[in-house]
PDB file of C-alpha atoms and ligand atoms in Angstrom:
ATOM      1  CA  MET F 120      57.309  -4.769  -7.376  1.00 50.00           C
ATOM      2  CA  ASN F 121      58.188  -4.193  -3.785  1.00 44.00           C
ATOM      3  CA  THR F 122      55.648  -1.612  -2.731  1.00 46.00           C
ATOM      4  CA  SER F 123      53.413  -1.582   0.316  1.00 46.00           C
ATOM      5  CA  ASP F 124      51.785   1.720  -0.669  1.00 57.00           C
ATOM      6  CA  GLU F 125      48.673   0.738  -2.499  1.00 58.00           C
ATOM      7  CA  ASN F 126      47.954   4.374  -3.421  1.00 65.00           C
ATOM      8  CA  GLU F 127      51.286   4.754  -5.139  1.00 83.00           C
ATOM      9  CA  PHE F 128      49.835   4.578  -8.641  1.00 90.00           C
ATOM     10  CA  GLN F 129      46.509   5.745 -10.075  1.00 91.00           C
ATOM     11  CA  VAL F 130      46.907   4.072 -13.493  1.00 93.00           C
ATOM     12  CA  VAL F 131      48.775   0.959 -14.693  1.00 94.00           C
ATOM     13  CA  VAL F 132      49.634   0.743 -18.343  1.00 97.00           C
ATOM     14  CA  ALA F 133      50.303  -2.785 -19.588  1.00 97.00           C
ATOM     15  CA  GLY F 134      52.800  -2.478 -22.452  1.00 97.00           C
ATOM     16  CA  ALA F 135      55.528   0.015 -23.278  1.00 97.00           C
ATOM     17  CA  GLY F 136      54.857   0.149 -27.054  1.00 97.00           C
ATOM     18  CA  PRO F 137      54.292   3.523 -28.702  1.00 97.00           C
ATOM     19  CA  VAL F 138      50.667   3.582 -27.560  1.00 97.00           C
ATOM     20  CA  GLY F 139      51.306   2.707 -23.862  1.00 98.00           C
ATOM     21  CA  MET F 140      54.173   5.200 -23.682  1.00 98.00           C
ATOM     22  CA  ALA F 141      52.063   7.974 -25.276  1.00 98.00           C
ATOM     23  CA  VAL F 142      49.353   7.284 -22.799  1.00 98.00           C
ATOM     24  CA  ALA F 143      51.904   7.433 -19.928  1.00 98.00           C
ATOM     25  CA  ILE F 144      53.285  10.709 -21.191  1.00 98.00           C
ATOM     26  CA  GLU F 145      49.831  12.264 -21.393  1.00 98.00           C
ATOM     27  CA  LEU F 146      48.946  11.125 -17.862  1.00 98.00           C
ATOM     28  CA  GLY F 147      52.313  11.723 -16.397  1.00 98.00           C
ATOM     29  CA  LEU F 148      52.449  15.336 -17.623  1.00 98.00           C
ATOM     30  CA  ARG F 149      49.125  15.910 -15.837  1.00 97.00           C
ATOM     31  CA  GLY F 150      50.703  14.572 -12.697  1.00 97.00           C
ATOM     32  CA  ILE F 151      48.711  11.286 -12.673  1.00 95.00           C
ATOM     33  CA  ARG F 152      50.843   8.641 -11.029  1.00 94.00           C
ATOM     34  CA  THR F 153      51.281   5.963 -13.693  1.00 96.00           C
ATOM     35  CA  LEU F 154      53.086   2.631 -13.694  1.00 95.00           C
ATOM     36  CA  VAL F 155      54.139   1.249 -17.105  1.00 97.00           C
ATOM     37  CA  CYS F 156      54.922  -2.446 -17.228  1.00 97.00           C
ATOM     38  CA  ASP F 157      56.541  -4.425 -20.020  1.00 97.00           C
ATOM     39  CA  PRO F 158      58.080  -7.916 -20.339  1.00 97.00           C
ATOM     40  CA  ARG F 159      61.088  -6.433 -22.230  1.00 96.00           C
ATOM     41  CA  GLY F 160      64.207  -5.024 -20.578  1.00 94.00           C
ATOM     42  CA  PRO F 161      64.994  -1.404 -19.804  1.00 91.00           C
ATOM     43  CA  VAL F 162      66.743  -0.755 -23.057  1.00 91.00           C
ATOM     44  CA  GLU F 163      65.153  -3.466 -25.283  1.00 93.00           C
ATOM     45  CA  TYR F 164      63.245  -1.933 -28.199  1.00 94.00           C
ATOM     46  CA  ASN F 165      61.194  -3.415 -30.965  1.00 91.00           C
ATOM     47  CA  VAL F 166      62.751  -3.095 -34.379  1.00 89.00           C
ATOM     48  CA  ALA F 167      61.613  -3.170 -38.067  1.00 87.00           C
ATOM     49  CA  ARG F 168      58.071  -2.046 -37.501  1.00 92.00           C
ATOM     50  CA  ILE F 169      57.020   1.602 -37.655  1.00 93.00           C
ATOM     51  CA  ASN F 170      59.398   3.573 -39.925  1.00 91.00           C
ATOM     52  CA  LEU F 171      57.495   6.795 -40.304  1.00 92.00           C
ATOM     53  CA  THR F 172      56.200   9.184 -37.694  1.00 95.00           C
ATOM     54  CA  ASN F 173      53.750  11.345 -39.617  1.00 95.00           C
ATOM     55  CA  ALA F 174      53.316  15.051 -39.315  1.00 95.00           C
ATOM     56  CA  ARG F 175      50.304  14.785 -36.842  1.00 96.00           C
ATOM     57  CA  SER F 176      52.196  12.405 -34.574  1.00 97.00           C
ATOM     58  CA  MET F 177      55.294  14.594 -34.803  1.00 97.00           C
ATOM     59  CA  GLU F 178      53.094  17.426 -33.554  1.00 97.00           C
ATOM     60  CA  HIS F 179      52.436  15.390 -30.477  1.00 98.00           C
ATOM     61  CA  PHE F 180      56.193  14.672 -30.136  1.00 98.00           C
ATOM     62  CA  ARG F 181      56.721  18.451 -30.428  1.00 97.00           C
ATOM     63  CA  ARG F 182      54.142  19.181 -27.762  1.00 97.00           C
ATOM     64  CA  TRP F 183      55.934  16.599 -25.500  1.00 98.00           C
ATOM     65  CA  GLY F 184      59.193  18.385 -26.231  1.00 98.00           C
ATOM     66  CA  ILE F 185      60.795  15.440 -28.017  1.00 98.00           C
ATOM     67  CA  ALA F 186      60.414  16.092 -31.774  1.00 97.00           C
ATOM     68  CA  ASP F 187      64.100  17.204 -31.960  1.00 96.00           C
ATOM     69  CA  LYS F 188      65.128  14.261 -29.708  1.00 98.00           C
ATOM     70  CA  LEU F 189      63.529  11.755 -32.267  1.00 97.00           C
ATOM     71  CA  ARG F 190      65.526  13.398 -35.081  1.00 95.00           C
ATOM     72  CA  GLU F 191      68.656  13.086 -32.863  1.00 96.00           C
ATOM     73  CA  ASN F 192      67.953   9.446 -32.114  1.00 96.00           C
ATOM     74  CA  ASP F 193      67.304   8.645 -35.805  1.00 94.00           C
ATOM     75  CA  PRO F 194      70.276   6.513 -36.877  1.00 94.00           C
ATOM     76  CA  ILE F 195      69.696   7.156 -40.573  1.00 91.00           C
ATOM     77  CA  PRO F 196      72.553   9.282 -41.854  1.00 91.00           C
ATOM     78  CA  SER F 197      71.531  12.948 -42.587  1.00 85.00           C
ATOM     79  CA  ASP F 198      72.893  12.679 -46.128  1.00 90.00           C
ATOM     80  CA  VAL F 199      70.285  10.092 -47.128  1.00 92.00           C
ATOM     81  CA  VAL F 200      67.825  11.847 -49.437  1.00 92.00           C
ATOM     82  CA  ARG F 201      64.482  12.415 -47.838  1.00 92.00           C
ATOM     83  CA  ASP F 202      62.416  13.549 -50.790  1.00 93.00           C
ATOM     84  CA  LEU F 203      58.926  12.238 -51.473  1.00 92.00           C
ATOM     85  CA  THR F 204      58.807  11.196 -55.192  1.00 95.00           C
ATOM     86  CA  TYR F 205      55.680  10.132 -57.118  1.00 97.00           C
ATOM     87  CA  VAL F 206      56.665   7.959 -60.121  1.00 97.00           C
ATOM     88  CA  THR F 207      54.827   6.020 -62.763  1.00 98.00           C
ATOM     89  CA  ARG F 208      56.918   2.980 -61.825  1.00 97.00           C
ATOM     90  CA  ALA F 209      60.323   2.286 -60.200  1.00 92.00           C
ATOM     91  CA  ASN F 210      62.311   3.138 -63.251  1.00 94.00           C
ATOM     92  CA  GLY F 211      59.609   5.279 -64.778  1.00 96.00           C
ATOM     93  CA  ARG F 212      58.797   8.981 -65.163  1.00 97.00           C
ATOM     94  CA  ILE F 213      58.752  11.348 -62.153  1.00 97.00           C
ATOM     95  CA  ILE F 214      55.297  12.838 -61.708  1.00 98.00           C
ATOM     96  CA  LEU F 215      56.209  15.010 -58.697  1.00 97.00           C
ATOM     97  CA  ASN F 216      59.182  15.332 -56.443  1.00 96.00           C
ATOM     98  CA  VAL F 217      58.709  17.058 -53.105  1.00 91.00           C
ATOM     99  CA  GLU F 218      62.221  17.964 -52.076  1.00 92.00           C
ATOM    100  CA  GLY F 219      63.068  17.318 -48.338  1.00 90.00           C
ATOM    101  CA  ALA F 220      59.492  16.232 -47.579  1.00 91.00           C
ATOM    102  CA  TYR F 221      60.686  14.102 -44.656  1.00 91.00           C
ATOM    103  CA  GLU F 222      63.413  16.567 -43.471  1.00 91.00           C
ATOM    104  CA  TRP F 223      63.107  19.360 -40.895  1.00 91.00           C
ATOM    105  CA  ARG F 224      64.106  22.562 -42.630  1.00 89.00           C
ATOM    106  CA  GLU F 225      61.494  24.959 -41.514  1.00 87.00           C
ATOM    107  CA  GLN F 226      57.946  24.816 -40.218  1.00 88.00           C
ATOM    108  CA  PRO F 227      55.484  24.254 -43.091  1.00 88.00           C
ATOM    109  CA  SER F 228      52.462  26.405 -43.436  1.00 91.00           C
ATOM    110  CA  PHE F 229      49.991  23.512 -42.988  1.00 90.00           C
ATOM    111  CA  ALA F 230      51.428  21.841 -39.893  1.00 94.00           C
ATOM    112  CA  ALA F 231      53.738  22.459 -36.916  1.00 95.00           C
ATOM    113  CA  GLU F 232      55.998  19.544 -37.934  1.00 96.00           C
ATOM    114  CA  VAL F 233      57.198  17.469 -40.875  1.00 94.00           C
ATOM    115  CA  PRO F 234      57.026  13.686 -40.902  1.00 94.00           C
ATOM    116  CA  GLU F 235      60.213  11.851 -39.653  1.00 94.00           C
ATOM    117  CA  TRP F 236      61.544   8.695 -41.215  1.00 92.00           C
ATOM    118  CA  ALA F 237      62.985   7.212 -38.026  1.00 94.00           C
ATOM    119  CA  PRO F 238      62.906   3.442 -37.344  1.00 95.00           C
ATOM    120  CA  HIS F 239      60.788   1.787 -34.648  1.00 96.00           C
ATOM    121  CA  HIS F 240      63.595   1.395 -32.134  1.00 96.00           C
ATOM    122  CA  ALA F 241      64.420   5.206 -32.374  1.00 97.00           C
ATOM    123  CA  ILE F 242      60.757   6.018 -31.709  1.00 97.00           C
ATOM    124  CA  GLU F 243      60.552   3.654 -28.696  1.00 97.00           C
ATOM    125  CA  LYS F 244      63.950   4.864 -27.426  1.00 97.00           C
ATOM    126  CA  THR F 245      62.746   8.519 -27.611  1.00 98.00           C
ATOM    127  CA  LEU F 246      59.434   7.745 -25.903  1.00 98.00           C
ATOM    128  CA  ARG F 247      61.136   5.591 -23.241  1.00 97.00           C
ATOM    129  CA  GLU F 248      63.604   8.444 -22.426  1.00 97.00           C
ATOM    130  CA  LYS F 249      60.628  10.798 -22.081  1.00 98.00           C
ATOM    131  CA  ILE F 250      58.643   8.556 -19.720  1.00 98.00           C
ATOM    132  CA  LEU F 251      61.785   7.989 -17.628  1.00 97.00           C
ATOM    133  CA  SER F 252      62.019  11.865 -17.240  1.00 98.00           C
ATOM    134  CA  ILE F 253      58.499  12.397 -15.936  1.00 98.00           C
ATOM    135  CA  PRO F 254      58.452  12.207 -12.133  1.00 97.00           C
ATOM    136  CA  ALA F 255      54.811  10.864 -12.098  1.00 97.00           C
ATOM    137  CA  VAL F 256      55.690   7.896 -14.390  1.00 97.00           C
ATOM    138  CA  THR F 257      57.398   4.730 -13.299  1.00 96.00           C
ATOM    139  CA  PHE F 258      58.650   2.183 -15.774  1.00 97.00           C
ATOM    140  CA  MET F 259      58.849  -1.486 -14.619  1.00 96.00           C
ATOM    141  CA  PRO F 260      60.660  -3.699 -17.068  1.00 97.00           C
ATOM    142  CA  PHE F 261      60.557  -7.523 -17.167  1.00 97.00           C
ATOM    143  CA  THR F 262      56.928  -7.431 -15.949  1.00 97.00           C
ATOM    144  CA  THR F 263      53.956  -9.181 -17.604  1.00 97.00           C
ATOM    145  CA  ILE F 264      50.449  -8.308 -16.615  1.00 97.00           C
ATOM    146  CA  LYS F 265      48.709 -11.694 -16.451  1.00 97.00           C
ATOM    147  CA  ASP F 266      45.243 -10.820 -15.262  1.00 97.00           C
ATOM    148  CA  PHE F 267      43.104  -8.147 -13.710  1.00 95.00           C
ATOM    149  CA  THR F 268      39.731  -7.923 -11.958  1.00 95.00           C
ATOM    150  CA  GLN F 269      37.755  -4.644 -11.395  1.00 92.00           C
ATOM    151  CA  ASP F 270      35.325  -3.950  -8.706  1.00 92.00           C
ATOM    152  CA  SER F 271      33.610  -0.806  -7.476  1.00 91.00           C
ATOM    153  CA  GLU F 272      36.713   0.322  -5.454  1.00 88.00           C
ATOM    154  CA  GLY F 273      39.505  -0.340  -7.963  1.00 88.00           C
ATOM    155  CA  VAL F 274      41.401  -2.864  -9.972  1.00 91.00           C
ATOM    156  CA  THR F 275      43.580  -5.910  -8.786  1.00 92.00           C
ATOM    157  CA  LEU F 276      46.299  -6.813 -11.112  1.00 93.00           C
ATOM    158  CA  THR F 277      48.278  -9.995 -11.270  1.00 95.00           C
ATOM    159  CA  TYR F 278      51.698  -9.576 -12.767  1.00 95.00           C
ATOM    160  CA  GLU F 279      54.580 -11.942 -13.401  1.00 96.00           C
ATOM    161  CA  ASP F 280      58.169 -10.744 -12.723  1.00 93.00           C
ATOM    162  CA  GLN F 281      61.467 -11.808 -14.319  1.00 92.00           C
ATOM    163  CA  SER F 282      61.808 -14.907 -12.079  1.00 94.00           C
ATOM    164  CA  GLY F 283      58.336 -16.112 -13.035  1.00 94.00           C
ATOM    165  CA  ASP F 284      56.818 -15.280  -9.703  1.00 95.00           C
ATOM    166  CA  CYS F 285      53.279 -13.948  -9.809  1.00 95.00           C
ATOM    167  CA  GLN F 286      52.097 -11.255  -7.437  1.00 91.00           C
ATOM    168  CA  ASP F 287      48.926  -9.227  -7.000  1.00 91.00           C
ATOM    169  CA  PHE F 288      48.866  -5.437  -7.044  1.00 88.00           C
ATOM    170  CA  ARG F 289      45.909  -3.211  -6.150  1.00 88.00           C
ATOM    171  CA  VAL F 290      45.112   0.125  -7.703  1.00 87.00           C
ATOM    172  CA  TRP F 291      42.314   2.062  -6.033  1.00 81.00           C
ATOM    173  CA  ALA F 292      39.749   4.071  -8.028  1.00 75.00           C
ATOM    174  CA  GLY F 293      40.359   7.771  -7.300  1.00 68.00           C
ATOM    175  CA  GLY F 294      43.606   6.896  -5.407  1.00 59.00           C
TER     176      GLY F 294
HETATM  177  C1  FAD T 291      56.036  -6.499 -39.017  1.00 56.32           C
HETATM  178  C2  FAD T 291      55.357  -5.221 -38.659  1.00 56.32           C
HETATM  179  C3  FAD T 291      55.608  -4.150 -39.495  1.00 56.32           C
HETATM  180  C4  FAD T 291      54.933  -2.941 -39.245  1.00 56.32           C
HETATM  181  N1  FAD T 291      55.210  -1.817 -39.907  1.00 56.32           N
HETATM  182  C5  FAD T 291      54.648  -0.571 -39.685  1.00 56.32           C
HETATM  183  C6  FAD T 291      54.994   0.563 -40.454  1.00 56.32           C
HETATM  184  O1  FAD T 291      55.703   0.551 -41.434  1.00 56.32           O
HETATM  185  N2  FAD T 291      54.329   1.712 -40.087  1.00 56.32           N
HETATM  186  C7  FAD T 291      53.475   1.806 -39.089  1.00 56.32           C
HETATM  187  O2  FAD T 291      52.989   2.907 -38.794  1.00 56.32           O
HETATM  188  N3  FAD T 291      53.193   0.709 -38.306  1.00 56.32           N
HETATM  189  C8  FAD T 291      53.770  -0.457 -38.632  1.00 56.32           C
HETATM  190  N4  FAD T 291      53.427  -1.583 -37.852  1.00 56.32           N
HETATM  191  C9  FAD T 291      52.476  -1.445 -36.782  1.00 56.32           C
HETATM  192  C10 FAD T 291      53.027  -0.841 -35.551  1.00 56.32           C
HETATM  193  O3  FAD T 291      54.179  -1.536 -35.143  1.00 56.32           O
HETATM  194  C11 FAD T 291      51.921  -0.898 -34.546  1.00 56.32           C
HETATM  195  O4  FAD T 291      50.822  -0.155 -34.877  1.00 56.32           O
HETATM  196  C12 FAD T 291      52.378  -0.250 -33.181  1.00 56.32           C
HETATM  197  O5  FAD T 291      53.557  -0.877 -32.720  1.00 56.32           O
HETATM  198  C13 FAD T 291      51.314  -0.390 -32.104  1.00 56.32           C
HETATM  199  O6  FAD T 291      51.729   0.095 -30.948  1.00 56.32           O
HETATM  200  P1  FAD T 291      51.221  -0.461 -29.582  1.00 56.32           P
HETATM  201  O7  FAD T 291      51.931   0.345 -28.539  1.00 56.32           O
HETATM  202  O8  FAD T 291      49.690  -0.463 -29.604  1.00 56.32           O
HETATM  203  O9  FAD T 291      51.606  -2.056 -29.590  1.00 56.32           O
HETATM  204  P2  FAD T 291      53.045  -2.744 -29.631  1.00 56.32           P
HETATM  205  O10 FAD T 291      54.075  -1.920 -30.281  1.00 56.32           O
HETATM  206  O11 FAD T 291      52.765  -4.060 -30.063  1.00 56.32           O
HETATM  207  O12 FAD T 291      53.439  -2.756 -28.048  1.00 56.32           O
HETATM  208  C14 FAD T 291      52.767  -3.543 -27.128  1.00 56.32           C
HETATM  209  C15 FAD T 291      53.680  -3.667 -25.938  1.00 56.32           C
HETATM  210  O13 FAD T 291      52.994  -4.399 -24.883  1.00 56.32           O
HETATM  211  C16 FAD T 291      53.881  -5.360 -24.323  1.00 56.32           C
HETATM  212  N5  FAD T 291      52.995  -6.402 -23.775  1.00 56.32           N
HETATM  213  C17 FAD T 291      52.344  -7.368 -24.447  1.00 56.32           C
HETATM  214  N6  FAD T 291      51.724  -8.139 -23.484  1.00 56.32           N
HETATM  215  C18 FAD T 291      51.852  -7.587 -22.352  1.00 56.32           C
HETATM  216  C19 FAD T 291      51.420  -7.919 -20.983  1.00 56.32           C
HETATM  217  N7  FAD T 291      50.624  -8.995 -20.745  1.00 56.32           N
HETATM  218  N8  FAD T 291      51.862  -7.129 -19.944  1.00 56.32           N
HETATM  219  C20 FAD T 291      52.739  -6.104 -20.190  1.00 56.32           C
HETATM  220  N9  FAD T 291      53.179  -5.718 -21.372  1.00 56.32           N
HETATM  221  C21 FAD T 291      52.666  -6.458 -22.472  1.00 56.32           C
HETATM  222  C22 FAD T 291      54.782  -5.808 -25.507  1.00 56.32           C
HETATM  223  O14 FAD T 291      56.048  -6.191 -24.948  1.00 56.32           O
HETATM  224  C23 FAD T 291      54.944  -4.469 -26.237  1.00 56.32           C
HETATM  225  O15 FAD T 291      56.026  -3.689 -25.816  1.00 56.32           O
HETATM  226  C24 FAD T 291      54.033  -2.772 -38.137  1.00 56.32           C
HETATM  227  C25 FAD T 291      53.888  -3.956 -37.228  1.00 56.32           C
HETATM  228  C26 FAD T 291      54.520  -5.120 -37.558  1.00 56.32           C
HETATM  229  C27 FAD T 291      54.278  -6.357 -36.686  1.00 56.32           C
END
């Protein structure tokens, strides 16, 4: 990071997974200058992990204005059936079928959103696009936080960049 302004950021988030990016969105939308670091590249997303964003999480996506974006980024074809089916066993009797349970049709009475079956990389892509759109948030790829120490005036972070060089960075409390 080539910055000489030690007051540039108020918060540093180590890790651009779903949690780190959710934190950055919440802070950034409140105007808190936030730096998000991750060892991965700018468009490198984790795969094959989360495959469902449940209704409550989708309500957060809706509040952040990206619920539709997640549906848009979902690579699963729209003709794949998104019912929720309770069965006695795989080839057994259907107990209950909730048609289109994981498909946005209209707002249900019990929640502002429905769950979305989108794979992990679509979730990360959607969140990444959002943090990049928030002026108060800066994303720094290829960066690993190696250490930090806290004192009464702030936090000193040590990070490693893509070339393997380590540098210190200071974040002042109340900066
Ligand atoms: C095989 C597998 C299957 C899963 N399946 C499901 C599922 O079906 N449904 C479900 O809800 N959940 C599932 N999970 C769990 C889900 O992936 C995690 O709960 C979720 O990813 C946690 O998010 P996170 O942001 O806390 O951490 P992570 O997604 O792990 O993100 C952490 C980030 O921090 C970065 N990082 C690490 N160290 C540093 C450092 N020193 N400096 C800077 N950045 C750093 C990493 O590169 C990464 O991007 C699964 C997990 C695994 C491993």
